[in-house]
mmCIF file of C-alpha atoms and ligand atoms in Angstrom:
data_model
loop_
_atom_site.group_PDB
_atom_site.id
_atom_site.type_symbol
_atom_site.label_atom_id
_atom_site.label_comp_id
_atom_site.label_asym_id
_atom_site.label_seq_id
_atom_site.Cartn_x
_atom_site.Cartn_y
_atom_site.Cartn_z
ATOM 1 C CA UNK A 19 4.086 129.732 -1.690
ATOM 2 C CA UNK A 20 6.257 126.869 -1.631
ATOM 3 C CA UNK A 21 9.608 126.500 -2.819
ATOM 4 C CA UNK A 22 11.327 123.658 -4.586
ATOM 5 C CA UNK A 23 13.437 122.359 -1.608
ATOM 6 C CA UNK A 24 10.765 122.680 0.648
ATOM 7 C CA UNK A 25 8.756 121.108 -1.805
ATOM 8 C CA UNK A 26 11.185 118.305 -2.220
ATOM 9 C CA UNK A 27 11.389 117.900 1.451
ATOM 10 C CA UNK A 28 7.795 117.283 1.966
ATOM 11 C CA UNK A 29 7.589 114.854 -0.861
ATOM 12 C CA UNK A 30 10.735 113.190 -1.742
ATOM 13 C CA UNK A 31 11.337 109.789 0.601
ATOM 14 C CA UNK A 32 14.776 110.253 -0.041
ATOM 15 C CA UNK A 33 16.625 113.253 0.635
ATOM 16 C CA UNK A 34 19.976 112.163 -1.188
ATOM 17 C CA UNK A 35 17.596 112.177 -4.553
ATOM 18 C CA UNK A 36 15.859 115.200 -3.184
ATOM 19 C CA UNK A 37 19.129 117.288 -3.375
ATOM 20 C CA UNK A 38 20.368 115.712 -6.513
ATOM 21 C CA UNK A 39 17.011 117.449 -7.926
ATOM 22 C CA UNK A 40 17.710 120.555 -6.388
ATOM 23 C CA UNK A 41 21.187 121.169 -7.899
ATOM 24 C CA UNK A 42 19.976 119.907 -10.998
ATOM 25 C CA UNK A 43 17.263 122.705 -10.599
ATOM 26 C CA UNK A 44 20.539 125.432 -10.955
ATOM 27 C CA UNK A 45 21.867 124.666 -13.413
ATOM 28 C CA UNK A 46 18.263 124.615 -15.229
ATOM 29 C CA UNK A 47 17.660 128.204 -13.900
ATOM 30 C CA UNK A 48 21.186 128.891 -15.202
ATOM 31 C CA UNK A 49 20.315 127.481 -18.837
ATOM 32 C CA UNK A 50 16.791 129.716 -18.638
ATOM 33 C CA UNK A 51 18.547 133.150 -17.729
ATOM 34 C CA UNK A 52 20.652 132.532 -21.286
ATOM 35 C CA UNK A 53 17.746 131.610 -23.481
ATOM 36 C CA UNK A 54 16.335 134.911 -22.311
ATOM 37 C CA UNK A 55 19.078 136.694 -23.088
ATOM 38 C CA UNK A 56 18.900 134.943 -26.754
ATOM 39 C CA UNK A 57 21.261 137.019 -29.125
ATOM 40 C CA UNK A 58 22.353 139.556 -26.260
ATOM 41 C CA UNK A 59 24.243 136.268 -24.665
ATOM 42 C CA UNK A 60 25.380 134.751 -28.146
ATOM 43 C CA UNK A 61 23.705 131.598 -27.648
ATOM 44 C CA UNK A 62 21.655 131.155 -30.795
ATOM 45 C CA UNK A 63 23.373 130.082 -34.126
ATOM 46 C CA UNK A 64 25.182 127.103 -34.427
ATOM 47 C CA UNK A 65 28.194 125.331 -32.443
ATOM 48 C CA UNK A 66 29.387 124.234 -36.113
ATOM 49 C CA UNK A 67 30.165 120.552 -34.598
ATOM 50 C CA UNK A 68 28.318 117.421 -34.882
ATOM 51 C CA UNK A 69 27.362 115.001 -32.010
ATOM 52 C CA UNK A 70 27.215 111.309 -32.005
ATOM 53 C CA UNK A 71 24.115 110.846 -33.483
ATOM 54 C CA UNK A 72 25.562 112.675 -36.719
ATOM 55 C CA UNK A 73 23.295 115.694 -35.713
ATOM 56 C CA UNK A 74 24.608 119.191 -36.007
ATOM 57 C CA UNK A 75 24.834 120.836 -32.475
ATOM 58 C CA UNK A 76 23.867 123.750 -31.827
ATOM 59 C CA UNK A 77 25.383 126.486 -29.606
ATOM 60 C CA UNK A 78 22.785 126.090 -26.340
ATOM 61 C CA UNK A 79 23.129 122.327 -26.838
ATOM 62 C CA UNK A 80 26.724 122.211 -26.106
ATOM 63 C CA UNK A 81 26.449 124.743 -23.505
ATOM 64 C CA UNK A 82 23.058 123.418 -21.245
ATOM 65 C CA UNK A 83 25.612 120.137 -21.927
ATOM 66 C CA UNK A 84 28.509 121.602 -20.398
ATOM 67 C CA UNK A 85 26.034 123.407 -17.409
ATOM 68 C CA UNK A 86 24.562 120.506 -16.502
ATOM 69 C CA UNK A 87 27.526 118.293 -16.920
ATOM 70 C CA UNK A 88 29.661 119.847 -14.300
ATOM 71 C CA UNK A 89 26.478 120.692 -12.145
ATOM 72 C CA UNK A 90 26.096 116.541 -11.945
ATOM 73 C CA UNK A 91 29.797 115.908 -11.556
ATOM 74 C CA UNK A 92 29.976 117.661 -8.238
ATOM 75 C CA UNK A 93 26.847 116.051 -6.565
ATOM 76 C CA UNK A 94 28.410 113.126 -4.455
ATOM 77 C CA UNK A 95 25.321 111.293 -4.708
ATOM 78 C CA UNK A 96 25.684 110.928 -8.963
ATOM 79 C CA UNK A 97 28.000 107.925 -9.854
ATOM 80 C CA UNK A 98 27.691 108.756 -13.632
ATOM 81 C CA UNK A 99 25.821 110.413 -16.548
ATOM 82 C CA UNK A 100 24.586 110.009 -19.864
ATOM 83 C CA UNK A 101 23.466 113.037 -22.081
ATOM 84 C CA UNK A 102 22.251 112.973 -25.913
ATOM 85 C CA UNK A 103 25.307 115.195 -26.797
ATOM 86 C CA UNK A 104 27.873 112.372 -25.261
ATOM 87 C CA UNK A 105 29.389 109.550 -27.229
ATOM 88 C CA UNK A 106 29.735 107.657 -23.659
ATOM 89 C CA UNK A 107 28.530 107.753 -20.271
ATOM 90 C CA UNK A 108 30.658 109.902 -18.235
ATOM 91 C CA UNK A 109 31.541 108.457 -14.522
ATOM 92 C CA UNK A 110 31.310 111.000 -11.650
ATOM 93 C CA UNK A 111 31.490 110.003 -8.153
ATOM 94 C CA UNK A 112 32.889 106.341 -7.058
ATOM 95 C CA UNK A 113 30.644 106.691 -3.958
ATOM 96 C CA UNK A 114 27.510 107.975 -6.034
ATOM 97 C CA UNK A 115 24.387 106.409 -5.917
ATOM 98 C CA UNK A 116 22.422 107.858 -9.253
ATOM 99 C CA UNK A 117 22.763 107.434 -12.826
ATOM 100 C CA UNK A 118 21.499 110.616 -14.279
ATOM 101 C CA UNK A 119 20.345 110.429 -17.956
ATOM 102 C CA UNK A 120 19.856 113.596 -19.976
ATOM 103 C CA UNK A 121 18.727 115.757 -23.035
ATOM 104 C CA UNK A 122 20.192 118.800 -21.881
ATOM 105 C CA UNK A 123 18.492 120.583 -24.798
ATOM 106 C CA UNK A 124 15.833 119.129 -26.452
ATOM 107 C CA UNK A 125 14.091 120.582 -29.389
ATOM 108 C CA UNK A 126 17.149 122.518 -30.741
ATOM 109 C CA UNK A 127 15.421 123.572 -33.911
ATOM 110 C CA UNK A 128 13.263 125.904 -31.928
ATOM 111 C CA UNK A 129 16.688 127.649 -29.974
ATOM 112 C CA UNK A 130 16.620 130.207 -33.134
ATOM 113 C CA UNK A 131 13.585 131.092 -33.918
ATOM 114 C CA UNK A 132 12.310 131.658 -30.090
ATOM 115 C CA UNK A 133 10.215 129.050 -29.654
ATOM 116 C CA UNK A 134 9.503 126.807 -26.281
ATOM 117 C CA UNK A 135 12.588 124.293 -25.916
ATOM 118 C CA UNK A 136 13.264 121.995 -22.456
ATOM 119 C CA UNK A 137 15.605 119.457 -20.641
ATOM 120 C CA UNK A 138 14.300 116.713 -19.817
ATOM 121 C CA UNK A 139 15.843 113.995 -17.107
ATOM 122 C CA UNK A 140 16.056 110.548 -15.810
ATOM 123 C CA UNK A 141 17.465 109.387 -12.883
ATOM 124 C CA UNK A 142 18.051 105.894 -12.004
ATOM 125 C CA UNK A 143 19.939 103.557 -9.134
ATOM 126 C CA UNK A 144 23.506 102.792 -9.967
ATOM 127 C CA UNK A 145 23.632 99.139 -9.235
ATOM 128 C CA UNK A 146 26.032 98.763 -6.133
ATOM 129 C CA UNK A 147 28.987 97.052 -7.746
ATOM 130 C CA UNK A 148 28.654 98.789 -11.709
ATOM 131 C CA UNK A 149 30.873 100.555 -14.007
ATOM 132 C CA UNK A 150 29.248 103.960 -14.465
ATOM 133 C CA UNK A 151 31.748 104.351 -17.065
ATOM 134 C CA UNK A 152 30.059 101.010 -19.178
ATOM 135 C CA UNK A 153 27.615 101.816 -21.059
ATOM 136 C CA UNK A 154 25.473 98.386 -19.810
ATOM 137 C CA UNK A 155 25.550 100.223 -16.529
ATOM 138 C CA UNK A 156 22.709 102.339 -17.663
ATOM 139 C CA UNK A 157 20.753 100.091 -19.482
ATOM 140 C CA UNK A 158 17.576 99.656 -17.280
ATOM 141 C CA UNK A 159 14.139 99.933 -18.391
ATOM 142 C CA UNK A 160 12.089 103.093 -17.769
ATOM 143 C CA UNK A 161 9.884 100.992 -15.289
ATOM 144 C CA UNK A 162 13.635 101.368 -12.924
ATOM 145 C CA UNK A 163 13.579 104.874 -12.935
ATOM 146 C CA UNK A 164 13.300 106.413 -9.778
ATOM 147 C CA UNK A 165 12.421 110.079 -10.781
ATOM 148 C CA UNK A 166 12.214 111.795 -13.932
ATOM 149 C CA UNK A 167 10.931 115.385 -14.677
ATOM 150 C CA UNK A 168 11.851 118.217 -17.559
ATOM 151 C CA UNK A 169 12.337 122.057 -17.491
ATOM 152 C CA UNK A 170 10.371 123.657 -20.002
ATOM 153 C CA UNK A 171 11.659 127.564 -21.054
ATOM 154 C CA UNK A 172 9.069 128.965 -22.693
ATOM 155 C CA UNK A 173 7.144 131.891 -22.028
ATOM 156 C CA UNK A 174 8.146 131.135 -18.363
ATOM 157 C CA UNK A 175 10.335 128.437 -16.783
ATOM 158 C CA UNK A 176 8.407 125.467 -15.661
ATOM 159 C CA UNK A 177 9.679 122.196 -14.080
ATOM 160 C CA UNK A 178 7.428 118.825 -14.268
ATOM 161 C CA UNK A 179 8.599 116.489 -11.763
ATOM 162 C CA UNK A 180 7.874 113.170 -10.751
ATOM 163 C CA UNK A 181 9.652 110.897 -7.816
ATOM 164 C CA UNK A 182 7.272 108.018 -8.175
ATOM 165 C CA UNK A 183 4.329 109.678 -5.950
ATOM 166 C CA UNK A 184 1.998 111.951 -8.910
ATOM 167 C CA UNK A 185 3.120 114.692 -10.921
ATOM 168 C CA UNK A 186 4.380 118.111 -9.529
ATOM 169 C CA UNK A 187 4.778 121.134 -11.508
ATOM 170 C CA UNK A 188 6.817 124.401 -10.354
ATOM 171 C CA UNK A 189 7.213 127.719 -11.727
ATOM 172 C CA UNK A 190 10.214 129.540 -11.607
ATOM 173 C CA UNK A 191 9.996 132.849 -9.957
ATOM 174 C CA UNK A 192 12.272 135.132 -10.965
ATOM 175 C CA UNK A 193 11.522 137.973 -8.542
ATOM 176 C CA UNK A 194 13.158 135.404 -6.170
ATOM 177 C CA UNK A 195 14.985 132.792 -8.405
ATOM 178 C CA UNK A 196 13.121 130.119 -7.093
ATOM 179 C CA UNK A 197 10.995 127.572 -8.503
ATOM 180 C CA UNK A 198 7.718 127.688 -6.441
ATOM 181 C CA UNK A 199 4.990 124.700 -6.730
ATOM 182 C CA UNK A 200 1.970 125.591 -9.314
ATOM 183 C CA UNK A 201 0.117 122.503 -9.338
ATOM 184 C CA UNK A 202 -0.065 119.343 -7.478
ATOM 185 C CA UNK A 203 -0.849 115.754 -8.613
ATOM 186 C CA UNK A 204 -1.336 116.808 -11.985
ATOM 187 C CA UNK A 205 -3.838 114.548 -14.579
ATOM 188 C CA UNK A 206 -3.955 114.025 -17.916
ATOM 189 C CA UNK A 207 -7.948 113.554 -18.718
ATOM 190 C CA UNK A 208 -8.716 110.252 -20.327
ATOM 191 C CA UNK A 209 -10.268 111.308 -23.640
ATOM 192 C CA UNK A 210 -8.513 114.164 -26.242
ATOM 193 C CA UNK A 211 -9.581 115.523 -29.583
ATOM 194 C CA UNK A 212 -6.097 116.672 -30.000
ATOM 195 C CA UNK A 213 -3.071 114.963 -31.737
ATOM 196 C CA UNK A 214 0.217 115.818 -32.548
ATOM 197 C CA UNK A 215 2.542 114.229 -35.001
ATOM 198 C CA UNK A 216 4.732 115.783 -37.565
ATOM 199 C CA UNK A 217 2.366 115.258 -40.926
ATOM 200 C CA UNK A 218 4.830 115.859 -43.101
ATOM 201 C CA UNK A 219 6.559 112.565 -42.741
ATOM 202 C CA UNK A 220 2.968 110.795 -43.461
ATOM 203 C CA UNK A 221 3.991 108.438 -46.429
ATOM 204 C CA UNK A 222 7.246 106.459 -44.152
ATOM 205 C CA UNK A 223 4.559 105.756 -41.359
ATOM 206 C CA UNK A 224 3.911 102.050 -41.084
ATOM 207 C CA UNK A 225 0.465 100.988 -41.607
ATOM 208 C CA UNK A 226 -1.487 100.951 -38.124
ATOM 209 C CA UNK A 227 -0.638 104.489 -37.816
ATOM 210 C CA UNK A 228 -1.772 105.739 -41.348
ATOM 211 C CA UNK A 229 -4.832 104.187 -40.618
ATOM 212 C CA UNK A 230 -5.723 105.498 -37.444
ATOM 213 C CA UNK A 231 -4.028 109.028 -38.687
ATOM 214 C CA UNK A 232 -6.436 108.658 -41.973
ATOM 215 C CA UNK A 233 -9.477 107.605 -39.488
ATOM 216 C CA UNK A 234 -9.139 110.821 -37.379
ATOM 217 C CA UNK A 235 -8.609 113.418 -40.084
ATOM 218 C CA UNK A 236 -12.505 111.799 -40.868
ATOM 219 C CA UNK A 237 -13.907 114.123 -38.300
ATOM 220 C CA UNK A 238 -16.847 113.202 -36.656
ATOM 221 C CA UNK A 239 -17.997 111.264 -39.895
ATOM 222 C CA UNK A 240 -15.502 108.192 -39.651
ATOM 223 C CA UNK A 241 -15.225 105.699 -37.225
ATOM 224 C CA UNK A 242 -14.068 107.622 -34.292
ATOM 225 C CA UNK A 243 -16.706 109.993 -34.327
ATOM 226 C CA UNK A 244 -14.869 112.930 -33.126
ATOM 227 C CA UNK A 245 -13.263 116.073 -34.856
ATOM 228 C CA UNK A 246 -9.807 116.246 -33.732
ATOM 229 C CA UNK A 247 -7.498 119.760 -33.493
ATOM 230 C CA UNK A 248 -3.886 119.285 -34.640
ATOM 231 C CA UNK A 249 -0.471 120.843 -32.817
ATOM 232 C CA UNK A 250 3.155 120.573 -33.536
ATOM 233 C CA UNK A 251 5.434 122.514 -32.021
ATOM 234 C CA UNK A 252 8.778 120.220 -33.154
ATOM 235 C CA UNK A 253 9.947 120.210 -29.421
ATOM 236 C CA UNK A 254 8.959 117.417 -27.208
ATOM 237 C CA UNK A 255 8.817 119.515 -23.942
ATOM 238 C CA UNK A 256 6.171 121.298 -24.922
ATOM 239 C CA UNK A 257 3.879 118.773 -26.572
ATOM 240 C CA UNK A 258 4.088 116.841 -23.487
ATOM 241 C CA UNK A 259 3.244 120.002 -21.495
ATOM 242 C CA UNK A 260 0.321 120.911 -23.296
ATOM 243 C CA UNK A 261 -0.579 117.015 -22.538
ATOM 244 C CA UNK A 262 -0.121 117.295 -19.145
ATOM 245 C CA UNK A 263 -2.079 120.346 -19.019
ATOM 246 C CA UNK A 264 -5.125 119.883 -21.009
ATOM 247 C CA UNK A 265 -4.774 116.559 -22.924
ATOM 248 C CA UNK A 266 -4.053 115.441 -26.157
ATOM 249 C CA UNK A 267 -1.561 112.286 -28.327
ATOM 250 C CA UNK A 268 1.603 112.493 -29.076
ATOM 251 C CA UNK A 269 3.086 110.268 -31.879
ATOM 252 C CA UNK A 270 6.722 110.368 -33.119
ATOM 253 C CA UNK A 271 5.941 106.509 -34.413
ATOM 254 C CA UNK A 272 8.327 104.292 -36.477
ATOM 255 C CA UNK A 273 8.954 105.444 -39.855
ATOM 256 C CA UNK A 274 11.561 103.806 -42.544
ATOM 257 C CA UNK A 275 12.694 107.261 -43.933
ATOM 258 C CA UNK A 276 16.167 105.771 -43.030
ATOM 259 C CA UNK A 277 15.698 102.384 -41.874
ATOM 260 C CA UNK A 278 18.656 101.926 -39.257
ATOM 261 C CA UNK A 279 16.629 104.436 -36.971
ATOM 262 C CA UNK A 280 13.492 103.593 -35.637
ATOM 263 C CA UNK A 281 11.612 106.778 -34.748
ATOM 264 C CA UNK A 282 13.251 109.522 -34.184
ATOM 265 C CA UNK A 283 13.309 109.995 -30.379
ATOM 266 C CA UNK A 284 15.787 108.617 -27.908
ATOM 267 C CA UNK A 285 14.431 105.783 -25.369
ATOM 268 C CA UNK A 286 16.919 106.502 -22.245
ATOM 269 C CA UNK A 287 16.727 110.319 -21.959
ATOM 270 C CA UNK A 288 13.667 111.236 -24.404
ATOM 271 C CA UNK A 289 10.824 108.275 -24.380
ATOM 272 C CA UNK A 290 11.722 106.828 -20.929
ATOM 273 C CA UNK A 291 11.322 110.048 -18.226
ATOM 274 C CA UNK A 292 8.435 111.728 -20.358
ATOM 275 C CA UNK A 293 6.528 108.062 -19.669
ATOM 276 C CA UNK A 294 7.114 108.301 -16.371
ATOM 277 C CA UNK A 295 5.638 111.334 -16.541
ATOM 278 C CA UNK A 296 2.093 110.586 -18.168
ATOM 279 C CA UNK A 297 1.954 107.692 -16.666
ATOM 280 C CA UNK A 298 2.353 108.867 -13.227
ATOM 281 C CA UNK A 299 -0.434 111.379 -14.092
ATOM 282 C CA UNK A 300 -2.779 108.860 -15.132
ATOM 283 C CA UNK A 301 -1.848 108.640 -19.293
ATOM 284 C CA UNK A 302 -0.369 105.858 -21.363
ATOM 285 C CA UNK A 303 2.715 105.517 -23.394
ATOM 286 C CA UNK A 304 3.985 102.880 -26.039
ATOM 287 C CA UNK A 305 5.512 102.318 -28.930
ATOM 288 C CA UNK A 306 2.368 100.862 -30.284
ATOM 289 C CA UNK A 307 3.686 97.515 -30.049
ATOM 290 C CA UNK A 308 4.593 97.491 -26.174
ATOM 291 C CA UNK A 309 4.932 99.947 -22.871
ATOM 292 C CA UNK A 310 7.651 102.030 -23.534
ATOM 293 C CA UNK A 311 9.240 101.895 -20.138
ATOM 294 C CA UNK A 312 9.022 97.460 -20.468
ATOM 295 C CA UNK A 313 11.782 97.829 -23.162
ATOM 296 C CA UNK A 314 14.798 96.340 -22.340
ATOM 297 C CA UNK A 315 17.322 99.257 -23.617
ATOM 298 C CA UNK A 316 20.418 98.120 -26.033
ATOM 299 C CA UNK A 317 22.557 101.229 -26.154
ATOM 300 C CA UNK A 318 21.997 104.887 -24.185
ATOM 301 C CA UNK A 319 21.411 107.141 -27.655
ATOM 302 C CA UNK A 320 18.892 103.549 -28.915
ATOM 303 C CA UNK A 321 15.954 105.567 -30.837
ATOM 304 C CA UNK A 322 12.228 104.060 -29.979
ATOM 305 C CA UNK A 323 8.646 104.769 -31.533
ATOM 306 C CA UNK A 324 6.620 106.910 -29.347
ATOM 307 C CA UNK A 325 2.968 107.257 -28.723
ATOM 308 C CA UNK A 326 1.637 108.887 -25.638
ATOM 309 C CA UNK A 327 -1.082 110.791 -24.098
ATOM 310 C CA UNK A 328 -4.354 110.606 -23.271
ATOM 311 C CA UNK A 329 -5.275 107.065 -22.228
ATOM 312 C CA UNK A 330 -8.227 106.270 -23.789
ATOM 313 C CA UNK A 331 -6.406 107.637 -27.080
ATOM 314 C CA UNK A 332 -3.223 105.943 -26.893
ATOM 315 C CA UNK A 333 -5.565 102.404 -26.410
ATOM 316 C CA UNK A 334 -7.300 103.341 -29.796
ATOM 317 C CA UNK A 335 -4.003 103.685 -31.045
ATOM 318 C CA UNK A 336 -2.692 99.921 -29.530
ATOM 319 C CA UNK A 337 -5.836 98.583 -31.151
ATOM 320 C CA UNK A 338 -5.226 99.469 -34.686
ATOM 321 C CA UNK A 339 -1.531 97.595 -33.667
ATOM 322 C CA UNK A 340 -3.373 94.424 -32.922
ATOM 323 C CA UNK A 341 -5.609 94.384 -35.897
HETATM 324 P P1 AHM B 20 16.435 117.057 -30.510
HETATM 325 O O1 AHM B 20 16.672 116.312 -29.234
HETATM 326 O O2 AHM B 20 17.573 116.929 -31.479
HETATM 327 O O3 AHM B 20 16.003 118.460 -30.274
HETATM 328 O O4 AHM B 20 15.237 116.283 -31.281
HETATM 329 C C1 AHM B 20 14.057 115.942 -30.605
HETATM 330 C C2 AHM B 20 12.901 116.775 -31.108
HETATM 331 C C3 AHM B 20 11.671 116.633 -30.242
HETATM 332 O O5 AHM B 20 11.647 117.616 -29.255
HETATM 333 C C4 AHM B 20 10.547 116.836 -31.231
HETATM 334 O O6 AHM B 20 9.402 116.131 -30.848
HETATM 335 C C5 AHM B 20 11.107 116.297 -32.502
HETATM 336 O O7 AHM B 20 12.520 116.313 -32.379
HETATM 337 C C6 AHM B 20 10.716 117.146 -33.682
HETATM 338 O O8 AHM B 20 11.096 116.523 -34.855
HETATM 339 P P2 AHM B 20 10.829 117.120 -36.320
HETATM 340 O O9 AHM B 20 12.013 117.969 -36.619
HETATM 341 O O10 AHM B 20 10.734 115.900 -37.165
HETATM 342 O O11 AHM B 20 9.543 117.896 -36.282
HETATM 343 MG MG1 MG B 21 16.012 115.775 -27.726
#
């Protein structure tokens, strides 16, 4: 059995990211003892405020926020921080080295009903003479990041990590509060008969992806030949997961439902890390039009199509781009 920082010192280069990862890690296991408390801790229900993204916030949002904040604040090695329920990044330490991007919650809707929800994180190099209180500071394409990883709470607590060398998952154990190392160098196999993409949004899709959408509800009769299984579980974490364990697409793509947001998900905390995930276990990711980590970010909440998963799948999907 071996245990995170163990883990982290065996495989982490650096050992001022290793123990940025490992206080991260506590405040995770922190966030996962209150989800399974649920209503016994007063955490479901709504925080009755909205963040910057006009969203309405929900009581766990605010308070994995607030965890995680002040977890990050007091590692010397983090210069500043940028979370999905901030206006503005938030500078920590003048000496700091990191730039730690986060959804400290993500897939809120599930909080009430029970169902699988995760953080998810990015961490990149504070250039050495940067404002981490600008927001230009953090503006770096996902290609820059130098780990990235989520913590999924679900049926148990599981954290995917990635420093740049494969894909690492640990469960926590909480006979002895650690997280313990499941499975290493973790790949995502090539081919997938399974998508997942929220149907119900169907008619705002641009064209490429109603095709290809249209082409595998076909079955093994239409052009890819295949009969393809559908999941949605509304919460990013997990549909990556599932990816990471068995296969399968994911597509939050473009849609002009409202037309000053493209796609749904955010690039910096959301798009950029879970890339760096399937990619470093042997997937793809785009926005159907590019890479998703060669974007050149505008703004830390910027919203970005996403399409990722199984390689061979997500190159089908680039193809009907190009047509
Ligand atoms: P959140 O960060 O506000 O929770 O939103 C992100 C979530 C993703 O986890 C999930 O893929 C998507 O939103 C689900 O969207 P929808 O409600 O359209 O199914
Ligand atoms: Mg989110």
């Amino acid at each position: 059995m071996m245990r995170l920082r163990t883990f982290l010192q065996q495989h982490c280069d650096d050992q001022m990211l290793a123990e940025l990862i490992e206080q991260l890690s506590v405040s995770c296991k922190d966030i996962a003892y209150r989800i399974s408390l649920g209503e016994l801790a007063g955490v479901t229900g709504s925080a009755e405020q909205e963040n910057v993204q006009g969203e309405c916030q929900k009581k766990l949002d605010v308070i994995s926020n607030d965890l995680i904040k002040d977890c990050l604040a007091a590692i010397p090695s983090v210069r500043g921080l940028a979370s999905e329920e901030e206006p503005d990044a938030v500078p920590a330490n003048p000496e700091g080295r990191f730039l730690v991007l986060f959804d400290p919650l993500d897939g809120s809707s599930n909080i009430d009903v029970n169902v699988t929800v995760g953080t998810i994180f990015s961490i990149l190099e504070c250039p050495a003479d940067a404002d981490p209180a600008a927001e230009s500071s953090y503006l770096q394409s996902g290609s820059k990041q130098v780990a990235a990883g989520y913590v999924l709470y679900g049926p148990s607590t599981i954290m995917m990590l990635s420093t740049g060398n494969g894909v690492f998952s640990l469960t926590l154990d909480t006979r002895i509060g650690e997280f313990v190392l499941q499975r290493e160098n973790v790949q995502i196999p090539a081919d997938t008969k399974e998508f997942a993409i929220n149907m119900s949004v169907q008619r705002f899709w641009q064209e490429p992806v109603q095709e290809y959408v249209a082409d595998l509800l076909k079955g093994e009769e239409g052009p890819l030949g295949k009969r393809y299984n559908m999941r949605w579980v509304a919460s990013m974490v997990a549909e990556i997961h599932r990816i990471l364990t068995r296969g399968g697409i994911f597509m939050y793509p473009f849609d002009n439902r409202d037309p000053s947001k493209p796609g749904k998900l955010r690039l910096m905390y959301e798009a950029n890390p879970m890339s760096f995930l399937v990619n470093q276990a042997g997937g793809q990711s785009t926005t159907g039009r590019e890479p998703i980590m060669d974007i050149a970010p505008e703004g830390i909440h910027q919203r970005v199509p996403v399409i990722m998963g199984s390689a061979n799948e997500v190159e089908t999907v680039i193809q009907y781009h190009q047509r």
